[in-house]
PDB file of C-alpha atoms in Angstrom:
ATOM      1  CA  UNK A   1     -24.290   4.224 -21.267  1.00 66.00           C
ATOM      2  CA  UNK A   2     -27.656   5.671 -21.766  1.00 68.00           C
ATOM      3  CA  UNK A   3     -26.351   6.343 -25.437  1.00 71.00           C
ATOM      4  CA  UNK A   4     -26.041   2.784 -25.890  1.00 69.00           C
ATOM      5  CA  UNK A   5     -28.830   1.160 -23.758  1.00 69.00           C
ATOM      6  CA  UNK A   6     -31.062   3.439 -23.462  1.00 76.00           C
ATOM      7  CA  UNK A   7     -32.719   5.312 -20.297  1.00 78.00           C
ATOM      8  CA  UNK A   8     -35.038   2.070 -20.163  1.00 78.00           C
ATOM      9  CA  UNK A   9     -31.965   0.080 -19.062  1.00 77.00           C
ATOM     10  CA  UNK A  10     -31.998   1.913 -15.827  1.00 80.00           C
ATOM     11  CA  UNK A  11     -34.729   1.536 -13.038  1.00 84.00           C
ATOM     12  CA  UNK A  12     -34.429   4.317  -9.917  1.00 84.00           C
ATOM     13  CA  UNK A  13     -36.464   3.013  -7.100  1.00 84.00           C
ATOM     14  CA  UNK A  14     -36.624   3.404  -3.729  1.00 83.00           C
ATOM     15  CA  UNK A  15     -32.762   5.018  -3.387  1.00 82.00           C
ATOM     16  CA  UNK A  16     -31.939   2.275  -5.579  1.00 86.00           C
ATOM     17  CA  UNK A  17     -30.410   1.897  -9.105  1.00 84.00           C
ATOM     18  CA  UNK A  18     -30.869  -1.103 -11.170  1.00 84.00           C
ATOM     19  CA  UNK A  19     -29.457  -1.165 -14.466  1.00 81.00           C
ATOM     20  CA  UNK A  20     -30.403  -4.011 -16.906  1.00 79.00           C
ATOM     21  CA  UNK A  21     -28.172  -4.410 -20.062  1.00 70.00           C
ATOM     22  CA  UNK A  22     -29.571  -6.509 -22.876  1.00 69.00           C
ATOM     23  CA  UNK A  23     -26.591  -8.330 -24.911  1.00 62.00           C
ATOM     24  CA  UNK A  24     -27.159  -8.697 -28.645  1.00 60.00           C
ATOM     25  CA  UNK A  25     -25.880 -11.776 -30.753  1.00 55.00           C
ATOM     26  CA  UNK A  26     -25.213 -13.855 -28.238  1.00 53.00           C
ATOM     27  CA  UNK A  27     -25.865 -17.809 -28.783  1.00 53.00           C
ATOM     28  CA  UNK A  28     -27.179 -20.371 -26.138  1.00 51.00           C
ATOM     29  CA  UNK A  29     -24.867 -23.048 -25.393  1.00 52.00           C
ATOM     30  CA  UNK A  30     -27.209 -25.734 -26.711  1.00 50.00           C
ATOM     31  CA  UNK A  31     -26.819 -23.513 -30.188  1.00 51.00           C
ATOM     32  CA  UNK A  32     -22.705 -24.217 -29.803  1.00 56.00           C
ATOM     33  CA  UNK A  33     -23.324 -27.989 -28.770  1.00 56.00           C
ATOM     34  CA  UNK A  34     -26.391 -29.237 -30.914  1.00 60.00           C
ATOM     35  CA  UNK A  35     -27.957 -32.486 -29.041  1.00 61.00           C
ATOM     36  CA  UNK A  36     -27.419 -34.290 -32.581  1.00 68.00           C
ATOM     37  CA  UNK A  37     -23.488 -33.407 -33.267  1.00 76.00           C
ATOM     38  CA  UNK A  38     -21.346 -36.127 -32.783  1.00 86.00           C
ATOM     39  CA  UNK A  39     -19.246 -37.016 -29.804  1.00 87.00           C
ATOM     40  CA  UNK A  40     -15.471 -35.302 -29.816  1.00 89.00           C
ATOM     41  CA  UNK A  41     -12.598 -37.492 -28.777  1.00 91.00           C
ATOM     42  CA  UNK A  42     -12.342 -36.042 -25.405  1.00 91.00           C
ATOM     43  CA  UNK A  43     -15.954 -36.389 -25.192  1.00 92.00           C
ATOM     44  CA  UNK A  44     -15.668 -39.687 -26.298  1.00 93.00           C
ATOM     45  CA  UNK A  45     -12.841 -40.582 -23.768  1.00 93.00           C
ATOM     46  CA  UNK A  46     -15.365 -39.667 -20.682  1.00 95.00           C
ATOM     47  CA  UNK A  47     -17.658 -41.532 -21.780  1.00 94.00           C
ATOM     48  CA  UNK A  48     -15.082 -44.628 -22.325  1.00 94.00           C
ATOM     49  CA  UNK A  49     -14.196 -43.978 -18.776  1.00 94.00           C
ATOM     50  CA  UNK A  50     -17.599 -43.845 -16.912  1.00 95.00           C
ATOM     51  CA  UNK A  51     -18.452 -47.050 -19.084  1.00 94.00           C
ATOM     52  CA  UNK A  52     -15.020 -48.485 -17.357  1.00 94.00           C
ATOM     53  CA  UNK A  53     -15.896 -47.346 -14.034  1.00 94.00           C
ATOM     54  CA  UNK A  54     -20.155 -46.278 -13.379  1.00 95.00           C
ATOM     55  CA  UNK A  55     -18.871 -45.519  -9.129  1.00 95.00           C
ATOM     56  CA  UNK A  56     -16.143 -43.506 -10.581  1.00 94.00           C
ATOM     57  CA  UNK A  57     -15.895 -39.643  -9.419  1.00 94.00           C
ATOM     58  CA  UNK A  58     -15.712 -36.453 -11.711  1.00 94.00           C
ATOM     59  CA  UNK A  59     -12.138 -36.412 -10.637  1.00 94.00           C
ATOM     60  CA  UNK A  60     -11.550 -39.810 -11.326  1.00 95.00           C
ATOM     61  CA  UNK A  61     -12.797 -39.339 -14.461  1.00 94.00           C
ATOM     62  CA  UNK A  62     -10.342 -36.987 -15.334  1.00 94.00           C
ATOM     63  CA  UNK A  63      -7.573 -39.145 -14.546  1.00 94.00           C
ATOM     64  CA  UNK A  64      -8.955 -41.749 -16.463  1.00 94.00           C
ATOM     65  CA  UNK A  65      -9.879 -39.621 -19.616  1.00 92.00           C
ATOM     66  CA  UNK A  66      -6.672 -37.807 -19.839  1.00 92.00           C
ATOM     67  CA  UNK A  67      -8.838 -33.987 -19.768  1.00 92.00           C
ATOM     68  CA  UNK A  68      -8.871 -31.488 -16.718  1.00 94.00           C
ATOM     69  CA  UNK A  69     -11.738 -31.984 -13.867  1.00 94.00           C
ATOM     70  CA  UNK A  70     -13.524 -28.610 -15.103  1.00 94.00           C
ATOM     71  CA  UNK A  71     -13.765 -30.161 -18.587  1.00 94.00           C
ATOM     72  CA  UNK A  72     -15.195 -33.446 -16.710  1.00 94.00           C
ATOM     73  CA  UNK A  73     -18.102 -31.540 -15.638  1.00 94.00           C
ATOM     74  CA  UNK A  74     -18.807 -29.490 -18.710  1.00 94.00           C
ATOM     75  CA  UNK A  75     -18.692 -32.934 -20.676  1.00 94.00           C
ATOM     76  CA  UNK A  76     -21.277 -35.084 -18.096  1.00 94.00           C
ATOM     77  CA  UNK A  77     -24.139 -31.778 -18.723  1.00 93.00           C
ATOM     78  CA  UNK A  78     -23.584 -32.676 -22.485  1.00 93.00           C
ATOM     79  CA  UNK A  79     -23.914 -36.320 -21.910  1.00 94.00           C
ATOM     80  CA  UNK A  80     -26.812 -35.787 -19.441  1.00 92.00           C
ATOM     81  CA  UNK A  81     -28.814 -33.753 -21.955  1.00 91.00           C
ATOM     82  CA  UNK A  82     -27.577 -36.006 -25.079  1.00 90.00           C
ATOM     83  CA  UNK A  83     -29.565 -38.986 -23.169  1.00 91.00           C
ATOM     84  CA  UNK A  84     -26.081 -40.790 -22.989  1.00 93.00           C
ATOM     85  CA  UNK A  85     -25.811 -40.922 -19.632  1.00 94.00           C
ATOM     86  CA  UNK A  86     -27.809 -40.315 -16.423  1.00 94.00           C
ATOM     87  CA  UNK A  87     -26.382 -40.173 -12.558  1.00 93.00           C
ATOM     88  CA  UNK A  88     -28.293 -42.908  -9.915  1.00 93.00           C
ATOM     89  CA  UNK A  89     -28.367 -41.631  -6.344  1.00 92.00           C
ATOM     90  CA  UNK A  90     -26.379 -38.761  -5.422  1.00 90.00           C
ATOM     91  CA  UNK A  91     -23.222 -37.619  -5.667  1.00 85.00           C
ATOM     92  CA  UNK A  92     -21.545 -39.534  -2.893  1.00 87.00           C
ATOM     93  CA  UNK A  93     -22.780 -42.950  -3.239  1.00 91.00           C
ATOM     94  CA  UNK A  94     -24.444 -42.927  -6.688  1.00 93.00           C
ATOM     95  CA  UNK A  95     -23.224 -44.584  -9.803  1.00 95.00           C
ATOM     96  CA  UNK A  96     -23.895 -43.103 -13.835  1.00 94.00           C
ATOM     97  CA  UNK A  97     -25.898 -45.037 -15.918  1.00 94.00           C
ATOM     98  CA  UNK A  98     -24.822 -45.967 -19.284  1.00 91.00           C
ATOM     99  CA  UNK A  99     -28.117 -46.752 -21.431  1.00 86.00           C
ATOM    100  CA  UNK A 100     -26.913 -49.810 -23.982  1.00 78.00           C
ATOM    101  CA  UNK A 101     -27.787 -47.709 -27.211  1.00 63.00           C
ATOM    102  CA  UNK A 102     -24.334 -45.482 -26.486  1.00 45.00           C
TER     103      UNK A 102
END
């Protein structure tokens, strides 16, 4: 490992061993999802359903949209950061927000 990370990846302190590995090449998801790319049909299809229902759930959603719960909650970040949609309240009793350029 030391071959390949160096002896600067390692820290010895206090009976301890920390070992920090530095991954090269990787991209950011906001590299693989652009804040400017257009909306996918599944994306789309989430958004069609909070429009149809603002007090609906994440699993709601899913049932609405026709895509798995985990994809549900991947989509709303997107959304979130895309300005498309924002959550009012909390997650219990809130409602998402639709703002009328979408």
């Amino acid at each position: 490992m030391t071959s390949a990370y160096g002896k600067e990846a390692f820290d010895l302190t206090n009976g301890t061993v920390t070992v920090t590995l530095r991954f090269r090449g990787l991209r950011s998801a906001a590299s693989r999802h652009p804040a400017d790319a257009p909306l996918t049909e599944r994306e789309m299809s989430v958004l069609d359903a909070i429009r149809t229902n603002p007090y609906a759930k994440l699993n709601e959603i899913a049932y609405m949209s026709g895509v798995s719960r985990s994809y549900v909650g991947k989509v709303v970040i997107r959304l979130k950061e895309k300005g498309l949609i924002e959550r009012v309240g909390n997650q219990r009793t809130g409602y998402w927000k639709v703002p009328e350029k979408t």
